[in-house]
Short mmCIF file of N, CA and C in Angstrom, two decimals:
data_model
loop_
_atom_site.label_atom_id
_atom_site.label_comp_id
_atom_site.label_asym_id
_atom_site.label_seq_id
_atom_site.Cartn_x
_atom_site.Cartn_y
_atom_site.Cartn_z
N UNK K 1 189.61 123.55 72.79
CA UNK K 1 190.36 123.60 73.90
C UNK K 1 191.76 122.57 73.29
N UNK K 2 193.59 122.77 73.14
CA UNK K 2 194.11 121.98 72.99
C UNK K 2 194.45 121.16 73.90
N UNK K 3 194.87 120.30 74.01
CA UNK K 3 195.73 119.44 74.85
C UNK K 3 197.23 119.59 74.88
N UNK K 4 197.75 119.62 76.51
CA UNK K 4 198.87 120.33 76.43
C UNK K 4 200.05 119.29 76.06
N UNK K 5 201.42 119.61 75.95
CA UNK K 5 202.41 118.86 74.83
C UNK K 5 202.68 117.63 75.63
N UNK K 6 202.74 117.84 77.21
CA UNK K 6 203.02 116.67 77.61
C UNK K 6 201.97 115.81 77.75
N UNK K 7 200.87 115.65 77.34
CA UNK K 7 199.87 115.23 77.67
C UNK K 7 199.63 114.37 76.28
N UNK K 8 199.64 115.05 75.23
CA UNK K 8 199.97 114.46 74.12
C UNK K 8 201.34 113.77 73.88
N UNK K 9 202.34 113.62 74.09
CA UNK K 9 203.62 112.78 74.34
C UNK K 9 203.37 111.32 75.49
N UNK K 10 202.45 111.81 76.32
CA UNK K 10 201.89 110.42 77.12
C UNK K 10 201.30 109.70 76.33
N UNK K 11 200.57 110.30 75.34
CA UNK K 11 199.42 109.58 74.97
C UNK K 11 200.45 108.33 73.52
N UNK K 12 201.32 109.66 73.34
CA UNK K 12 202.23 108.84 72.36
C UNK K 12 202.86 107.71 72.55
N UNK K 13 203.46 107.37 73.75
CA UNK K 13 204.33 106.87 74.46
C UNK K 13 203.44 105.55 74.73
N UNK K 14 201.97 105.96 75.52
CA UNK K 14 200.99 104.96 75.32
C UNK K 14 201.12 104.07 74.40
N UNK K 15 200.49 104.75 73.36
CA UNK K 15 200.28 103.93 72.01
C UNK K 15 201.55 103.15 71.92
N UNK K 16 202.81 103.42 72.24
CA UNK K 16 203.72 102.63 71.90
C UNK K 16 203.95 101.43 72.84
N UNK K 17 203.23 101.61 73.73
CA UNK K 17 203.33 100.48 75.18
C UNK K 17 202.73 99.21 74.45
N UNK K 18 202.72 98.76 73.71
CA UNK K 18 202.07 97.23 73.11
C UNK K 18 203.07 96.58 72.09
N UNK K 19 203.35 95.53 72.54
CA UNK K 19 204.52 94.53 72.11
C UNK K 19 204.20 94.63 70.37
N UNK K 20 203.07 94.51 69.97
CA UNK K 20 202.80 94.13 68.65
C UNK K 20 202.75 95.52 67.95
N UNK K 21 202.30 96.56 68.55
CA UNK K 21 202.26 97.78 67.96
C UNK K 21 203.81 98.10 67.60
N UNK K 22 204.82 97.84 68.44
CA UNK K 22 206.17 98.13 68.72
C UNK K 22 206.69 97.22 67.06
N UNK K 23 206.30 95.87 67.28
CA UNK K 23 206.45 95.27 66.14
C UNK K 23 206.16 95.54 64.51
N UNK K 24 205.06 95.85 64.15
CA UNK K 24 204.35 96.47 63.16
C UNK K 24 205.39 97.87 62.99
N UNK K 25 205.85 98.43 63.98
CA UNK K 25 206.35 99.82 63.16
C UNK K 25 207.86 98.91 63.21
N UNK K 26 208.20 98.43 63.71
CA UNK K 26 209.55 97.98 63.07
C UNK K 26 209.65 97.04 61.68
N UNK K 27 208.87 96.29 61.57
CA UNK K 27 208.46 95.65 60.32
C UNK K 27 208.29 96.86 59.28
N UNK K 28 207.48 97.91 59.35
CA UNK K 28 207.39 98.62 58.34
C UNK K 28 208.60 99.70 57.96
N UNK K 29 209.47 99.66 59.08
CA UNK K 29 210.73 100.78 58.76
C UNK K 29 211.19 100.21 57.42
N UNK K 30 210.97 99.07 56.75
CA UNK K 30 211.51 98.77 55.49
C UNK K 30 210.77 99.03 54.58
N UNK K 31 209.72 99.42 54.85
CA UNK K 31 208.87 100.05 53.21
C UNK K 31 207.33 99.72 53.84
N UNK K 32 206.44 99.75 52.79
CA UNK K 32 204.76 99.56 53.02
C UNK K 32 204.96 97.90 52.92
N UNK K 33 203.90 97.44 53.38
CA UNK K 33 203.64 96.07 53.85
C UNK K 33 202.45 95.87 53.81
N UNK K 34 201.93 94.94 52.97
CA UNK K 34 200.41 94.84 53.14
C UNK K 34 199.92 93.71 54.51
N UNK K 35 198.61 93.89 55.00
CA UNK K 35 198.44 93.18 55.98
C UNK K 35 199.01 91.87 56.04
N UNK K 36 198.62 91.09 55.03
CA UNK K 36 198.87 89.54 54.80
C UNK K 36 200.39 89.32 55.05
N UNK K 37 201.40 90.39 54.82
CA UNK K 37 202.40 89.88 55.17
C UNK K 37 203.21 90.52 56.92
N UNK K 38 202.44 91.38 57.24
CA UNK K 38 202.56 91.52 58.79
C UNK K 38 201.85 90.06 59.58
N UNK K 39 200.78 89.82 58.95
CA UNK K 39 200.52 88.72 59.80
C UNK K 39 201.60 87.31 59.70
N UNK K 40 202.26 87.01 58.62
CA UNK K 40 203.11 85.95 58.41
C UNK K 40 204.12 86.31 59.44
N UNK K 41 204.51 87.87 59.68
CA UNK K 41 205.52 87.95 60.45
C UNK K 41 205.18 88.25 62.07
N UNK K 42 204.07 88.27 62.25
CA UNK K 42 203.68 88.61 63.78
C UNK K 42 202.43 87.55 63.97
N UNK K 43 203.21 86.73 65.45
CA UNK K 43 202.07 85.73 65.63
C UNK K 43 200.73 85.95 66.25
N UNK K 44 199.83 86.48 65.81
CA UNK K 44 198.57 87.08 66.36
C UNK K 44 197.53 86.78 65.29
N UNK K 45 196.20 86.45 65.89
CA UNK K 45 195.29 86.29 65.04
C UNK K 45 195.02 88.08 64.11
N UNK K 46 194.53 87.75 63.19
CA UNK K 46 193.98 88.61 62.32
C UNK K 46 193.41 89.88 62.81
N UNK K 47 192.43 89.37 63.94
CA UNK K 47 191.51 90.61 64.05
C UNK K 47 192.05 91.59 65.62
N UNK K 48 193.07 90.77 65.98
CA UNK K 48 193.95 91.48 66.77
C UNK K 48 195.02 92.22 66.35
N UNK K 49 195.58 92.02 65.07
CA UNK K 49 196.69 92.69 64.30
C UNK K 49 195.44 94.01 63.85
N UNK K 50 194.12 93.87 63.33
CA UNK K 50 193.39 95.12 62.55
C UNK K 50 193.14 95.91 63.64
N UNK K 51 192.94 95.60 65.14
CA UNK K 51 192.89 96.03 66.26
C UNK K 51 194.22 96.97 66.54
N UNK K 52 195.23 96.73 66.53
CA UNK K 52 196.22 97.17 66.78
C UNK K 52 197.05 98.33 65.71
N UNK K 53 196.35 97.79 64.37
CA UNK K 53 196.87 98.85 63.07
C UNK K 53 195.87 99.83 63.27
N UNK K 54 194.67 99.56 63.89
CA UNK K 54 193.64 100.89 63.97
C UNK K 54 194.38 101.74 64.93
N UNK K 55 194.54 101.15 66.25
CA UNK K 55 195.19 102.31 67.25
C UNK K 55 196.47 102.85 66.32
N UNK K 56 197.33 102.55 66.00
CA UNK K 56 198.58 102.83 65.07
C UNK K 56 197.94 104.11 63.83
N UNK K 57 197.07 103.83 63.29
CA UNK K 57 195.99 104.92 62.39
C UNK K 57 195.49 105.90 62.99
N UNK K 58 195.08 105.53 63.82
CA UNK K 58 194.50 106.58 65.06
C UNK K 58 195.16 107.82 65.60
N UNK K 59 196.55 107.22 65.95
CA UNK K 59 197.59 108.22 66.38
C UNK K 59 198.37 108.56 65.12
N UNK K 60 198.09 108.27 64.18
CA UNK K 60 199.04 109.13 62.99
C UNK K 60 200.31 108.51 62.77
N UNK K 61 200.38 107.24 63.32
CA UNK K 61 201.73 106.43 63.46
C UNK K 61 202.14 105.79 62.01
N UNK K 62 201.19 105.24 61.63
CA UNK K 62 201.19 104.76 60.32
C UNK K 62 199.97 105.26 58.93
N UNK K 63 200.15 105.01 58.16
CA UNK K 63 198.86 105.21 57.34
C UNK K 63 198.86 104.14 56.10
N UNK K 64 197.38 104.32 55.98
CA UNK K 64 197.12 102.80 55.19
C UNK K 64 196.77 103.50 53.62
N UNK K 65 196.84 102.69 52.85
CA UNK K 65 195.99 102.58 51.42
C UNK K 65 195.64 101.42 50.66
N UNK K 66 194.92 101.28 49.74
CA UNK K 66 194.40 100.27 49.14
C UNK K 66 195.42 99.98 47.79
N UNK K 67 196.04 98.83 47.47
CA UNK K 67 196.28 98.31 46.40
C UNK K 67 195.56 97.15 45.94
N UNK K 68 194.90 97.26 45.25
CA UNK K 68 194.28 96.30 44.28
C UNK K 68 192.90 95.76 45.74
N UNK K 69 193.07 94.43 46.14
CA UNK K 69 192.46 93.89 46.94
C UNK K 69 192.92 94.07 48.56
N UNK K 70 194.31 94.30 48.15
CA UNK K 70 195.33 94.56 49.80
C UNK K 70 195.47 95.92 50.34
N UNK K 71 195.24 95.84 51.34
CA UNK K 71 195.24 97.09 52.09
C UNK K 71 196.64 97.15 52.73
N UNK K 72 197.52 98.43 52.39
CA UNK K 72 199.08 98.25 52.52
C UNK K 72 198.99 99.22 53.69
N UNK K 73 200.05 99.24 54.69
CA UNK K 73 200.52 100.16 55.72
C UNK K 73 201.97 100.57 55.88
N UNK K 74 201.92 101.75 56.09
CA UNK K 74 203.57 102.38 56.18
C UNK K 74 203.41 103.22 57.01
N UNK K 75 205.08 103.85 57.38
CA UNK K 75 204.99 104.66 58.22
C UNK K 75 204.39 106.08 58.23
N UNK K 76 204.26 106.76 59.00
CA UNK K 76 203.36 108.02 58.67
C UNK K 76 204.70 109.20 58.02
N UNK K 77 205.86 108.68 58.93
CA UNK K 77 206.97 109.75 58.72
C UNK K 77 208.20 108.65 59.37
N UNK K 78 209.43 108.91 58.78
CA UNK K 78 210.36 108.68 58.92
C UNK K 78 211.08 108.96 60.40
N UNK K 79 210.23 109.78 61.07
CA UNK K 79 210.47 109.90 62.58
C UNK K 79 210.25 109.01 63.49
N UNK K 80 209.28 108.35 62.67
CA UNK K 80 208.83 107.00 63.46
C UNK K 80 210.10 106.02 63.38
N UNK K 81 210.45 105.77 62.48
CA UNK K 81 212.01 104.96 62.64
C UNK K 81 213.17 105.65 63.47
N UNK K 82 213.27 106.76 63.83
CA UNK K 82 213.98 107.63 64.33
C UNK K 82 213.92 107.35 65.39
N UNK K 83 212.34 107.34 66.29
CA UNK K 83 211.88 106.99 67.39
C UNK K 83 212.43 105.61 68.00
N UNK K 84 212.13 104.46 66.72
CA UNK K 84 212.42 103.21 67.22
C UNK K 84 213.88 102.83 67.34
N UNK K 85 214.61 103.92 67.10
CA UNK K 85 216.33 103.82 66.70
C UNK K 85 216.52 104.29 68.37
N UNK K 86 216.09 105.38 68.87
CA UNK K 86 216.37 106.00 69.85
C UNK K 86 216.05 105.19 70.88
N UNK K 87 214.82 104.41 71.09
CA UNK K 87 214.21 103.42 71.92
C UNK K 87 215.46 102.04 72.03
N UNK K 88 215.92 102.00 70.96
CA UNK K 88 216.78 100.68 71.06
C UNK K 88 218.06 101.28 71.76
N UNK K 89 218.63 102.38 71.51
CA UNK K 89 219.63 103.09 71.85
C UNK K 89 219.64 103.35 73.41
N UNK K 90 218.42 103.68 73.97
CA UNK K 90 218.25 103.82 75.26
C UNK K 90 218.33 102.18 76.06
N UNK K 91 217.59 101.22 75.57
CA UNK K 91 217.31 100.20 75.88
C UNK K 91 219.12 99.60 75.90
N UNK K 92 219.56 100.07 75.11
CA UNK K 92 221.08 99.08 75.44
C UNK K 92 221.65 100.25 76.54
N UNK K 93 221.75 101.17 76.50
CA UNK K 93 222.34 101.92 77.72
C UNK K 93 221.82 101.51 79.42
N UNK K 94 220.45 101.40 79.19
CA UNK K 94 220.26 100.76 80.47
C UNK K 94 220.56 99.65 80.65
N UNK K 95 220.56 98.63 79.90
CA UNK K 95 221.23 97.43 80.21
C UNK K 95 222.32 97.37 80.00
N UNK K 96 223.36 98.14 79.43
CA UNK K 96 224.52 97.93 79.83
C UNK K 96 225.23 98.54 81.09
N UNK K 97 224.18 99.84 81.52
CA UNK K 97 224.35 99.99 82.66
C UNK K 97 224.15 99.51 83.97
N UNK K 98 223.11 98.15 83.81
CA UNK K 98 223.02 97.28 84.60
C UNK K 98 223.47 96.20 84.64
N UNK K 99 224.16 96.04 83.51
CA UNK K 99 225.53 94.82 83.63
C UNK K 99 226.98 95.24 84.57
N UNK K 100 227.00 96.93 84.06
CA UNK K 100 228.08 97.48 84.75
C UNK K 100 227.67 97.08 86.33
N UNK K 101 226.64 97.83 86.69
CA UNK K 101 226.26 97.36 88.22
C UNK K 101 226.49 96.10 88.57
N UNK K 102 226.10 95.04 88.15
CA UNK K 102 225.99 93.67 88.41
C UNK K 102 227.58 93.48 88.30
N UNK K 103 228.58 93.69 87.47
CA UNK K 103 230.13 93.38 87.37
C UNK K 103 230.31 94.06 88.76
N UNK K 104 229.91 95.60 89.16
CA UNK K 104 230.61 96.06 90.57
C UNK K 104 230.06 95.40 91.83
N UNK K 105 228.71 95.02 91.42
CA UNK K 105 228.19 94.30 92.67
C UNK K 105 229.04 92.98 93.34
N UNK K 106 229.55 91.86 91.99
CA UNK K 106 230.00 90.65 92.02
C UNK K 106 231.45 91.01 92.46
N UNK K 107 231.79 92.44 91.72
CA UNK K 107 233.62 92.46 92.61
C UNK K 107 233.16 92.97 93.48
N UNK K 108 232.48 93.86 93.86
CA UNK K 108 232.45 94.20 95.82
C UNK K 108 232.42 93.11 96.66
N UNK K 109 231.23 92.17 96.07
CA UNK K 109 231.39 90.77 97.46
C UNK K 109 232.26 89.93 96.91
N UNK K 110 232.93 90.01 96.22
CA UNK K 110 234.58 89.23 96.17
C UNK K 110 235.45 89.63 96.84
N UNK K 111 235.53 90.75 97.41
CA UNK K 111 236.24 91.72 97.99
C UNK K 111 235.91 91.61 99.46
N UNK K 112 234.86 91.02 99.74
CA UNK K 112 234.80 90.96 101.48
C UNK K 112 235.25 89.71 102.25
#
């Protein structure tokens, strides 16, 4: 029995709902990285990063491979980077709208 599309989308967005996972995905936009490089960039314990990478792997957002003693991680598809870019655009619009609302509220308050 297959999962409805809306449920699969909800699961995808739940996966994106963790700051460490978002940071990992952002760092991988520049290309594959070994775990040690990710640890240098993200202020978390190795065990926590490992857990978050496992979640990203299970959901298919990242892929892992071995290069010698290192485990390399990469985005599974460029669409992941596109999704992050869309998130930045949406967040920028939302924050800009809130800023506009604040300006309107301040202007409205000064005219009374």
